[in-house]
Coordinates of C-alpha atoms and ligand atoms in Angstrom, one line a residue:
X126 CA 120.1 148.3 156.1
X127 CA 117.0 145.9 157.7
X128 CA 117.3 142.5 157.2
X129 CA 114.3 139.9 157.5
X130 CA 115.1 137.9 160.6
X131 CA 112.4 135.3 160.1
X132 CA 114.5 133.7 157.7
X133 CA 117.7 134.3 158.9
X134 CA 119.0 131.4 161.1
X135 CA 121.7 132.2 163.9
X136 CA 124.5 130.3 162.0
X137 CA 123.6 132.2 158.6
X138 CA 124.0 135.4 160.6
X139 CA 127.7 134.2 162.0
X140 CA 129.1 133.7 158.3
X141 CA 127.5 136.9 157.2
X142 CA 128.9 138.5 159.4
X143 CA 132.2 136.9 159.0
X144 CA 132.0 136.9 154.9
X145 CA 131.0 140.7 155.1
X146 CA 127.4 140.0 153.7
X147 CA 126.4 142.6 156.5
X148 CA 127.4 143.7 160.1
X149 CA 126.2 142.9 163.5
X150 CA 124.8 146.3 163.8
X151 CA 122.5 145.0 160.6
X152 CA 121.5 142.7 162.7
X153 CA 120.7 144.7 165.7
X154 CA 119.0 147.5 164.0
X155 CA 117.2 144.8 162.2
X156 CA 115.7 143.3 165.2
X157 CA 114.8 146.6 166.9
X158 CA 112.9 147.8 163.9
X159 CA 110.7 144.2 163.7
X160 CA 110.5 144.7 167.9
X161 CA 108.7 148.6 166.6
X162 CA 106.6 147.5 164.3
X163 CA 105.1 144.4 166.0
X164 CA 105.2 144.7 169.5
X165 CA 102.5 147.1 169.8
X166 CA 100.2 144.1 168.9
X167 CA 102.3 141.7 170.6
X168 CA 103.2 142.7 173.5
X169 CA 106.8 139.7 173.8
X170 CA 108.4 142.1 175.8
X171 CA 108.7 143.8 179.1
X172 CA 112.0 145.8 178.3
X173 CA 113.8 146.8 175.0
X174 CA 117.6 146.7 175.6
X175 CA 118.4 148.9 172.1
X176 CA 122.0 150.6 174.2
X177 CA 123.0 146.8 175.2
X178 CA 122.1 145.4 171.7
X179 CA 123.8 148.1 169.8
X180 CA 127.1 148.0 172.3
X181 CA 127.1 144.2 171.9
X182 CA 127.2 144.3 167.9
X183 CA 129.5 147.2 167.9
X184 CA 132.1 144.5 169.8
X185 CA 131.2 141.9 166.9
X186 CA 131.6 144.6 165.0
X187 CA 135.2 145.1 165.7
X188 CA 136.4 141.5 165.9
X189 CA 135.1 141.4 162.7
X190 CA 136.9 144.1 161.2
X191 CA 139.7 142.8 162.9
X192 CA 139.6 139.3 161.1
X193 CA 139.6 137.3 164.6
X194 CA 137.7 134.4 164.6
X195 CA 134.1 134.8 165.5
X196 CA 132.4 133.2 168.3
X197 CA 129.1 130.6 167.5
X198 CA 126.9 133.1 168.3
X199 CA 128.5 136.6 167.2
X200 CA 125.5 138.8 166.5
X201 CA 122.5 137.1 166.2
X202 CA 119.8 138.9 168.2
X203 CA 118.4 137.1 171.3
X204 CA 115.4 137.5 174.1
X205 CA 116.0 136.3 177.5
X206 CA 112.9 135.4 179.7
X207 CA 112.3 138.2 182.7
X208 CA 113.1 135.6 185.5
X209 CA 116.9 135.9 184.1
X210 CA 119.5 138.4 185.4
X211 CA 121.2 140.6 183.2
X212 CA 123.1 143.3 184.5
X213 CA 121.7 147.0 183.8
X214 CA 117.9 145.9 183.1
X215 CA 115.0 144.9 185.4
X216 CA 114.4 141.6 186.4
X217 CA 110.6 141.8 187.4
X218 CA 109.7 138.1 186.8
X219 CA 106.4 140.5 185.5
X220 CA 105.6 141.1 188.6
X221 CA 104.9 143.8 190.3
X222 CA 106.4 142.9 194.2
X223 CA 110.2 143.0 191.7
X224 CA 109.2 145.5 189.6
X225 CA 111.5 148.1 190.1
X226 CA 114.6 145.5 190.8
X227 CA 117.4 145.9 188.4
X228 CA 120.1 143.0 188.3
X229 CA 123.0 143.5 190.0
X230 CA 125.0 140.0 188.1
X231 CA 124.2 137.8 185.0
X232 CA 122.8 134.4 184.7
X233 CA 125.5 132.1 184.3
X234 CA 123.0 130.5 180.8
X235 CA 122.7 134.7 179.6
X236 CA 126.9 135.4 180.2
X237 CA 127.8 132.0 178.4
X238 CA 125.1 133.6 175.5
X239 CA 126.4 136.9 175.6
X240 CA 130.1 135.2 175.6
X241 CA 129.6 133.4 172.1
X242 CA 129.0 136.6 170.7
X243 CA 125.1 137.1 171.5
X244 CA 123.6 140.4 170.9
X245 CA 120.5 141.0 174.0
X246 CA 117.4 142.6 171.9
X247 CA 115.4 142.6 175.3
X248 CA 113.5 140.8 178.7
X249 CA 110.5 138.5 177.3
X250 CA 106.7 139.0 179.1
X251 CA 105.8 135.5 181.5
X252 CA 103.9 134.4 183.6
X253 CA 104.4 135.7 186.8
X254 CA 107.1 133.8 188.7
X255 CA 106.5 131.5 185.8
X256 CA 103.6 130.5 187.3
X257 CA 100.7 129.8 184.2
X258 CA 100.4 128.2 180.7
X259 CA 99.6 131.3 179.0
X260 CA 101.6 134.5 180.3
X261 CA 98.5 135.7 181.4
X262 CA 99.5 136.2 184.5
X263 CA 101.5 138.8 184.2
X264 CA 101.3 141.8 185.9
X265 CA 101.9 143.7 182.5
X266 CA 99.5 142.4 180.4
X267 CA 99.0 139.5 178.3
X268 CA 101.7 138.6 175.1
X269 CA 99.6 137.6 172.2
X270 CA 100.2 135.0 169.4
X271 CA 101.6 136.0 166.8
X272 CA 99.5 133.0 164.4
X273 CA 96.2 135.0 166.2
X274 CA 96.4 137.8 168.3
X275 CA 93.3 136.5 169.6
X276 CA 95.1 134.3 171.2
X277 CA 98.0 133.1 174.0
X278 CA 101.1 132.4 172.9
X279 CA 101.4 129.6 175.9
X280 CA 103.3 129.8 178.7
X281 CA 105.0 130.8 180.9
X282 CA 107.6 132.0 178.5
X283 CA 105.4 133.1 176.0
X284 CA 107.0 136.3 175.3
X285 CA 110.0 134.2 174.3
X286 CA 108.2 131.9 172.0
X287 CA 106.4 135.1 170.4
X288 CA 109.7 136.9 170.0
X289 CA 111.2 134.4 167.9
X290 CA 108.0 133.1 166.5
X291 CA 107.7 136.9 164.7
X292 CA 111.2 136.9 164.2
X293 CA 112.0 140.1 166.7
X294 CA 114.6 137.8 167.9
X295 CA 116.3 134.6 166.7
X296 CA 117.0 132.8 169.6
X297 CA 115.5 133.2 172.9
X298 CA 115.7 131.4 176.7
X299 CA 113.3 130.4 178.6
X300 CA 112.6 128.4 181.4
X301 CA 110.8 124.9 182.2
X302 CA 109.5 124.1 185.6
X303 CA 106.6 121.6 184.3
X304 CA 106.3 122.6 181.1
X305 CA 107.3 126.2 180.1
X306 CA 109.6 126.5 177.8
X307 CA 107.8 123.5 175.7
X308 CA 104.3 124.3 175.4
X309 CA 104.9 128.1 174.0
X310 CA 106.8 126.6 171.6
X311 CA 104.3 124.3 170.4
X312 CA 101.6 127.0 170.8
X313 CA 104.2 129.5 168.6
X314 CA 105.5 126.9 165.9
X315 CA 108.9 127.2 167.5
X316 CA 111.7 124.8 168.2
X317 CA 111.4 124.6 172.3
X318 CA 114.0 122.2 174.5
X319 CA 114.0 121.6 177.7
X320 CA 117.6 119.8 178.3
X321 CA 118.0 117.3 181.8
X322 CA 117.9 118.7 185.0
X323 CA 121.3 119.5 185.7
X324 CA 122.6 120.1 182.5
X325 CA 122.4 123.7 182.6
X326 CA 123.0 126.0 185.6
X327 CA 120.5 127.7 187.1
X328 CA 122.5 130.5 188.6
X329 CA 120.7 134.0 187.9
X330 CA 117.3 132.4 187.4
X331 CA 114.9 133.5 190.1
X332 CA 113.8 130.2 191.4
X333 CA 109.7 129.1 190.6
X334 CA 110.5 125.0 192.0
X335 CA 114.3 124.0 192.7
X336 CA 114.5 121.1 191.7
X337 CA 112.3 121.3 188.5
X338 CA 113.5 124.3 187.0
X339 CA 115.7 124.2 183.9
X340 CA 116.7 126.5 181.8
X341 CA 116.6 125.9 177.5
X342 CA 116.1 128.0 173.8
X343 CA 113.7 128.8 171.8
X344 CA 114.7 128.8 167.8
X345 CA 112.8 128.3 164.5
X346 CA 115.2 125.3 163.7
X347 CA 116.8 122.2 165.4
X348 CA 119.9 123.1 164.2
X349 CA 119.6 126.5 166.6
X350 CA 118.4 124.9 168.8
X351 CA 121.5 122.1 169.2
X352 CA 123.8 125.3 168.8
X353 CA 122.4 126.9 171.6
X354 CA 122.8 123.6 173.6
X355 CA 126.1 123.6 173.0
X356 CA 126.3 126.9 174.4
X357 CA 124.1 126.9 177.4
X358 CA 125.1 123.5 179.2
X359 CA 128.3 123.1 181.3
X360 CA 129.1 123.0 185.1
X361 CA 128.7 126.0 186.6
X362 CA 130.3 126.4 190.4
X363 CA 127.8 128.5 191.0
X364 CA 125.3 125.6 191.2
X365 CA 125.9 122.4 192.9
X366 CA 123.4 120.9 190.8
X367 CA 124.3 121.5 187.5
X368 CA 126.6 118.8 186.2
X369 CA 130.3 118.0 184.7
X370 CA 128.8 115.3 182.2
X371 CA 130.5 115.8 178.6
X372 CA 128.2 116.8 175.6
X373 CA 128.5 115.9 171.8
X374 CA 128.6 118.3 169.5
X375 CA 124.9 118.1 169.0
X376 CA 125.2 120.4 165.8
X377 CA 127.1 117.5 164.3
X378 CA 125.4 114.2 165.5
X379 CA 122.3 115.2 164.7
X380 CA 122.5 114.5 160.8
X381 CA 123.0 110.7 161.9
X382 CA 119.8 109.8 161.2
X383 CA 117.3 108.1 162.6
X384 CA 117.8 104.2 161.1
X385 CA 116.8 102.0 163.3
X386 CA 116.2 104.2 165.7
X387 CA 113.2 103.2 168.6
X388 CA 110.4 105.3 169.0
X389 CA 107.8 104.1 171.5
X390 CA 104.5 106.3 170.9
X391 CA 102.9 106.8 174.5
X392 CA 99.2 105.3 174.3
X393 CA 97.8 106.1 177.3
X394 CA 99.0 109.5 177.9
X395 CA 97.7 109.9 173.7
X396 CA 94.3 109.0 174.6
X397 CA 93.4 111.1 177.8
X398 CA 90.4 112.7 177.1
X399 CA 91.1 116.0 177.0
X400 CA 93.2 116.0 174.0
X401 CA 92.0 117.1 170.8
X402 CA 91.5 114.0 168.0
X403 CA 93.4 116.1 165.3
X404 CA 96.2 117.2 167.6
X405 CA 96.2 113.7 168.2
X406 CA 96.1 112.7 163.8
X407 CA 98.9 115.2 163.9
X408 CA 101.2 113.6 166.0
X409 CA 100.9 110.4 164.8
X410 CA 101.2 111.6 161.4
X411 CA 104.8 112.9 162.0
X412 CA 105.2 109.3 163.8
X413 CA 104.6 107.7 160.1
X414 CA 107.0 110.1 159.2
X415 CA 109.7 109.0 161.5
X416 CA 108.6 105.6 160.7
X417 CA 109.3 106.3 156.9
X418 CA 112.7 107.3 158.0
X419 CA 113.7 103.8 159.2
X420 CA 112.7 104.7 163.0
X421 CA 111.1 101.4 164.5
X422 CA 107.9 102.4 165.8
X423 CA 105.7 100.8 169.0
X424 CA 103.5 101.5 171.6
X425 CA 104.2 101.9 175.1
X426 CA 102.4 102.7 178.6
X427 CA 103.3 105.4 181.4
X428 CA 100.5 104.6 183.9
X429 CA 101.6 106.4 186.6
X430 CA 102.4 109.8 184.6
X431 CA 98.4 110.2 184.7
X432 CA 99.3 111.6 188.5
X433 CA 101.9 114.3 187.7
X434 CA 99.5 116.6 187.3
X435 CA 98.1 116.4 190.6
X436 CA 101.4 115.6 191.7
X437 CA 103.4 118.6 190.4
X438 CA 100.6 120.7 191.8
X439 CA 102.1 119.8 195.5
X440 CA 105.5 119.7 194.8
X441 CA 105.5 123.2 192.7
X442 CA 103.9 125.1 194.8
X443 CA 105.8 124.3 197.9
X444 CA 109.0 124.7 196.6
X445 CA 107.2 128.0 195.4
X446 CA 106.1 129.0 199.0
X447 CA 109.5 128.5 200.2
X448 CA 111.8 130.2 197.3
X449 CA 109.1 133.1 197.2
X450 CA 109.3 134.0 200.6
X451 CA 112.7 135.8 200.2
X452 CA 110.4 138.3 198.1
X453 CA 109.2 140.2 202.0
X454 CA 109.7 144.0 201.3
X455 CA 112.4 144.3 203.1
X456 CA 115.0 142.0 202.0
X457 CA 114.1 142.1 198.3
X458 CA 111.0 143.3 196.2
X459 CA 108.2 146.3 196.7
X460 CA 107.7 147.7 200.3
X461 CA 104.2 149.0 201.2
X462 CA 103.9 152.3 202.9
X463 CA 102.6 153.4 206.3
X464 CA 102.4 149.8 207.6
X465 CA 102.3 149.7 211.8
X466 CA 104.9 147.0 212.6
X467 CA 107.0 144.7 211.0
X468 CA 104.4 141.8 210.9
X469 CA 101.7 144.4 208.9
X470 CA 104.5 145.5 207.0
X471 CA 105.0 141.5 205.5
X472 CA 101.3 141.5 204.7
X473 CA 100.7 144.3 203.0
X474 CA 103.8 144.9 201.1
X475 CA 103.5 141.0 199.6
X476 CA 99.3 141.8 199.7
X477 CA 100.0 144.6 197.2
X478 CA 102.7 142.9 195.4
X479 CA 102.1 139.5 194.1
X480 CA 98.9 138.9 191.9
X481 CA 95.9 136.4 192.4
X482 CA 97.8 132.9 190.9
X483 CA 101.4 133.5 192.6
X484 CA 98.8 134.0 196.1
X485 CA 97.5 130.6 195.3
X486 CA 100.5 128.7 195.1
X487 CA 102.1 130.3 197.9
X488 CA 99.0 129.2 199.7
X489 CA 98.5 125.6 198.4
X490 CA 102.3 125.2 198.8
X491 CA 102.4 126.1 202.7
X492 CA 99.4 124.1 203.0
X493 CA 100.8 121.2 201.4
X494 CA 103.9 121.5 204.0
X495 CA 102.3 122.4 206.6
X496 CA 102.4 120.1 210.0
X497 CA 99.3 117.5 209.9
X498 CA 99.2 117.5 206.0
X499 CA 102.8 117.1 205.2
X500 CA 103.1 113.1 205.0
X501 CA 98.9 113.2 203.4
X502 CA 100.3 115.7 200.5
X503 CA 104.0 116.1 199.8
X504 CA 104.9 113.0 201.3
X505 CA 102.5 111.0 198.9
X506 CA 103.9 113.5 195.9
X507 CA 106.8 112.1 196.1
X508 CA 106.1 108.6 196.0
X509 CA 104.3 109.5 192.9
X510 CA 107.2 111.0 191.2
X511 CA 109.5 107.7 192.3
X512 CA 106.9 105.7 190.8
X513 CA 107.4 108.2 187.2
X514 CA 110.6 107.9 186.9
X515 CA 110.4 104.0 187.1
X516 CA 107.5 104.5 184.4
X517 CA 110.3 105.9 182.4
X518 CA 113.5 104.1 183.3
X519 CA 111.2 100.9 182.4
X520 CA 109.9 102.6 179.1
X521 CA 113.5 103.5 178.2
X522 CA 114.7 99.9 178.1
X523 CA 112.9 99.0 175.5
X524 CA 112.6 102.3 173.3
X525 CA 115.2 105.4 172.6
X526 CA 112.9 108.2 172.1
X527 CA 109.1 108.6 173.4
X528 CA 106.1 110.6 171.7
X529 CA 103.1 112.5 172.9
X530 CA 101.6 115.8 171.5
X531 CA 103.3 118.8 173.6
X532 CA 100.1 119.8 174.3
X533 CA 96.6 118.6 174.2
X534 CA 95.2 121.7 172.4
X535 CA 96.7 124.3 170.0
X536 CA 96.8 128.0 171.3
X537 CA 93.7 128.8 172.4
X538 CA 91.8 132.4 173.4
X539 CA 92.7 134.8 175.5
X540 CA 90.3 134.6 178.8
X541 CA 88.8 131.2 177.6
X542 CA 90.7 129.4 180.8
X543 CA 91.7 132.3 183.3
X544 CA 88.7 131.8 185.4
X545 CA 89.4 128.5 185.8
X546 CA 92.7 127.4 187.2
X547 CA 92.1 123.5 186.7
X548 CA 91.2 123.4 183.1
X549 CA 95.0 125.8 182.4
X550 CA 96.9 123.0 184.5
X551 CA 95.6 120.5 182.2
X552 CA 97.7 122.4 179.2
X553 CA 100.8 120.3 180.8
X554 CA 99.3 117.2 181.1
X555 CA 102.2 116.1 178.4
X556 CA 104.8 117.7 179.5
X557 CA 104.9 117.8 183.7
X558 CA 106.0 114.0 183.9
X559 CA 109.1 115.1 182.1
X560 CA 110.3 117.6 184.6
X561 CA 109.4 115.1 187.4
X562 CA 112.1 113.0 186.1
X563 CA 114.4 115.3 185.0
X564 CA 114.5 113.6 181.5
X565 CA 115.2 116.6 178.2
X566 CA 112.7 116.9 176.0
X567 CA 111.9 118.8 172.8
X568 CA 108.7 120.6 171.1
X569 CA 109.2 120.5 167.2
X570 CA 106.5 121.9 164.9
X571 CA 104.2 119.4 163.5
X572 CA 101.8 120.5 161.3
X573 CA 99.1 123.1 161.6
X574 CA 95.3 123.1 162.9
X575 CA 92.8 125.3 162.4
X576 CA 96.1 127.1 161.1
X577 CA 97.6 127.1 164.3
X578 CA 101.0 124.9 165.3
X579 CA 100.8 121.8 166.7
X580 CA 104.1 120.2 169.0
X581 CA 105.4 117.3 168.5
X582 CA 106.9 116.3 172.0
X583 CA 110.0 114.1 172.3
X584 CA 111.1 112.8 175.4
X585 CA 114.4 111.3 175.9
X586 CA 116.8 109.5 178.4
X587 CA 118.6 111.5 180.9
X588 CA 122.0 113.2 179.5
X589 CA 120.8 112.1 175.7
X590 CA 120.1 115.1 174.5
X591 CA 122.1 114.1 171.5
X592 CA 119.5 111.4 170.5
X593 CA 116.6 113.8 170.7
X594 CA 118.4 116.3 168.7
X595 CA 118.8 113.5 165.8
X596 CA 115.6 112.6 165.8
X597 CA 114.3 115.8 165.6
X598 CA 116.4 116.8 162.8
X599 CA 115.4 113.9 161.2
X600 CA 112.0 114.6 160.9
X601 CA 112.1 118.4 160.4
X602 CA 114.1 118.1 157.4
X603 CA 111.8 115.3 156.2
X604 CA 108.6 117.4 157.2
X605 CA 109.9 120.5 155.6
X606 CA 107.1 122.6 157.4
X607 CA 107.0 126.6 156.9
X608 CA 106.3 127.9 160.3
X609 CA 106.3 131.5 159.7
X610 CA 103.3 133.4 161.3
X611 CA 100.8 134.7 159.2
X612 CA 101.4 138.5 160.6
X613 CA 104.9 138.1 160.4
X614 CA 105.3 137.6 156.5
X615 CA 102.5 139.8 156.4
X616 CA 104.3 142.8 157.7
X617 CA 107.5 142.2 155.9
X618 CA 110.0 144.0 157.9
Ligands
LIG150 N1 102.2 125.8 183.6 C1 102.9 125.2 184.6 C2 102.6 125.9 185.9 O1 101.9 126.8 185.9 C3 104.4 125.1 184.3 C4 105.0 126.4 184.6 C5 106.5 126.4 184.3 O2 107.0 125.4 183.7 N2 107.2 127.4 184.7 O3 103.2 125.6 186.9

């Protein structure tokens, strides 16, 4: 029997399972049948893992039956982002220089998912190498919104954030270089979290920028959301950056409350220019809300965070150019044929394999590292992100959670900024400072305009996640939005 996902939430799954309401297999089939019916006009995902699914809530299944206790996540259906191994499907990052590579080992964030009892519904569309605000650039296709087909999803895991915003799967990962994982949840009316830097190992996700990259869930509540943290995080010996730092239950401390609570709304960074008045109105308005709550509300300034953009945009791409150039035809990725020698071989086979935007990082990142421009361009870059994360450590004395919009605009059309590269960076003003500092951060749905979601973006101290988690609750439950696409209910399956 088919079950509604969109209104099934990944803990009511785990006691329905456990009380016998239905089985994992439900739940699978479920899943597959929403993936059948919408993906034609969605296009979330590059690969549909039905034998893995099924096998996975055939082994809920059993413990089940068996009356063992089941594990946080025991058959709730989940998307993983194509940059993420998984043993026995393709990891093509949707592109086509990896798009016959299968994964020979597992994440270390998909095995701790799978290990709470996580059943793998399939590999999400992206930007290629993550590299975009709109999964445009993939070598697949677009994925389409599911609030307006017409329209992107964000990126670049927006076949993540569509999954879950049409309820083909309830929880999905993505990841967050400078703003990934947030904006297609604000652009999809999802729940989108980017935890610290270092709070979840990055084993098994092919690297866009070292020391950016993070790896967080997608879900239509907080509560998911904090579950899936719970989950995800941990030292992994795998990666010597990931970190042995304790976490809270989050599912538990984030009914606290927000009493009393500081929120400091960012002025300057809620007044650029390019960000639309009533994305602004909408913001503020869930401020009031907060405020209502007991949260004590001021204003604060992150003058330097106007230069991440143009900071990232050095530091990404030359982490880029070096992570990438593993990807040679020989060593790893698609090999061209009939080349003369092994130096015509490199060109053409990484020619013919990466697409137009992944060639201009590569370019603007050896550029920017090149000798001569080195000290005049990465150099300076990283001044600029020392002088950020003072902007925050200074902001963070005074308040516990800061506010922007997630992103300036709501989802706009397909095409409207692929011919111009600029005007799609801008999509992160909000959110790139936060990876430059390694701080979490969290997209909640706000409100709608023009019918489409707006994000709420809040930004928190390093390692806090569990204050960011409150305060999201907080104002979700106060808020009481319905985020459910229009084609979603619509379909009904
Ligand atoms: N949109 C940003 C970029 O294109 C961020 C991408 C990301 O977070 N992976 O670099």
């Amino acid at each position: 029997m088919t079950h509604d996902l969109s209104t099934l939430t990944a803990g009511r799954i785990r006691d329905g399972i456990a009380a016998g309401d239905f089985t994992a297999t439900d739940m699978a089939e479920s899943a597959l049948a929403r993936i059948a019916a919408l993906e034609g006009d969605v296009h979330a995902f590059n690969e549909v893992t039905a034998g893995l699914a099924l096998d996975a809530a055939a082994r809920v299944d059993d413990l089940a039956a068996a009356g063992e206790p089941l594990p946080p996540l025991a058959g709730v259906p989940v998307a993983f982002k194509d940059n993420m191994n998984l043993r026995g499907t393709n990891t093509s990052c949707s592109s086509l220089i990896l798009e016959s590579y299968s994964s020979v080992y597992d994440c270390t964030a998909v095995r701790r998912m799978l290990d709470a009892g996580a059943v793998p519904v399939g590999k999400c569309n992206m930007d290629e190498f993550a590299f975009g605000s709109s999964t445009e650039n993939s070598a697949f296709g677009p994925t389409h919104n599911p609030w307006d087909l017409d329209r992107v999803p964000g990126g670049s895991s927006g076949g993540s954030a569509a999954a879950v915003s049409a309820g083909m799967a309830v929880l999905a990962l993505g990841s967050d270089t400078g703003g990934s994982i947030r904006q297609p949840g604000a652009l999809t009316g999802t729940v989108a979290m980017k935890p610290t830097y270092g709070r979840v190992s990055r084993y098994g996700v092919v690297a866009f920028a070292s020391s950016l990259d993070q790896i967080g869930p997608f879900s239509k509540t907080v509560e998911e959301c904090a579950l899936t943290l719970n989950v995800i995080c941990g030292k992994d010996p795998m990666d010597a950056t990931s970190v042995d730092m304790p976490m809270q239950d989050l599912a538990a401390t984030m009914r606290d409350g927000v009493e009393g609570l500081r929120v400091g709304v960012v002025r300057d960074l809620m007044a650029l220019e390019g960000c639309d008045p009533r994305v602004r109105a909408c913001t503020m308005d869930a401020v009031e809300v907060l405020a209502g709550l007991g949260a004590e509300v001021g204003e604060v300034d992150l003058p330097s965070c106007m230069y991440g953009m143009p900071a990232y945009y050095i530091i990404g791409p030359a982490e880029a150019s070096s992570n990438l150039a593993r990807f040679d035809g020989i060593r790893y990725g698609h090999r061209a044929e009939g080349a003369e020698d092994v130096m015509d071989l490199y060109l053409r086979s990484r020619a013919e394999g990466f697409g137009p935007e992944s060639i201009r990082r590569i370019m603007l990142g050896t550029y920017a590292l090149s000798a001569g421009y080195y000290d005049a361009y990465y150099g300076q870059a990283q001044k600029v992100r020392t002088l950020i994360i003072r902007d925050f450590e200074k902001a963070f004395c005074d308040y516990d959670v800061l506010v922007t919009p997630t992103s300036p605009t709501v989802a706009f059309k397909i095409g409207e900024k692929s011919s111009d590269p600029v005007s799609m960076y801008l999509s992160d003003v909000y959110t790139i400072p936060v990876n430059l500092a390694g701080i979490p951060a969290v997209s909640v749905p706000c409100g709608l305009v023009d019918g489409l979601p707006v994000g709420l973006h809040l930004m928190g101290r390093h390692f806090d996640e569990a204050t960011l988690m409150r305060t999201a609750y907080s104002y979700e439950k106060a808020a009481a939005l319905d985020m459910r696409p229009p084609l979603a209910s619509a379909l009904g399956v």
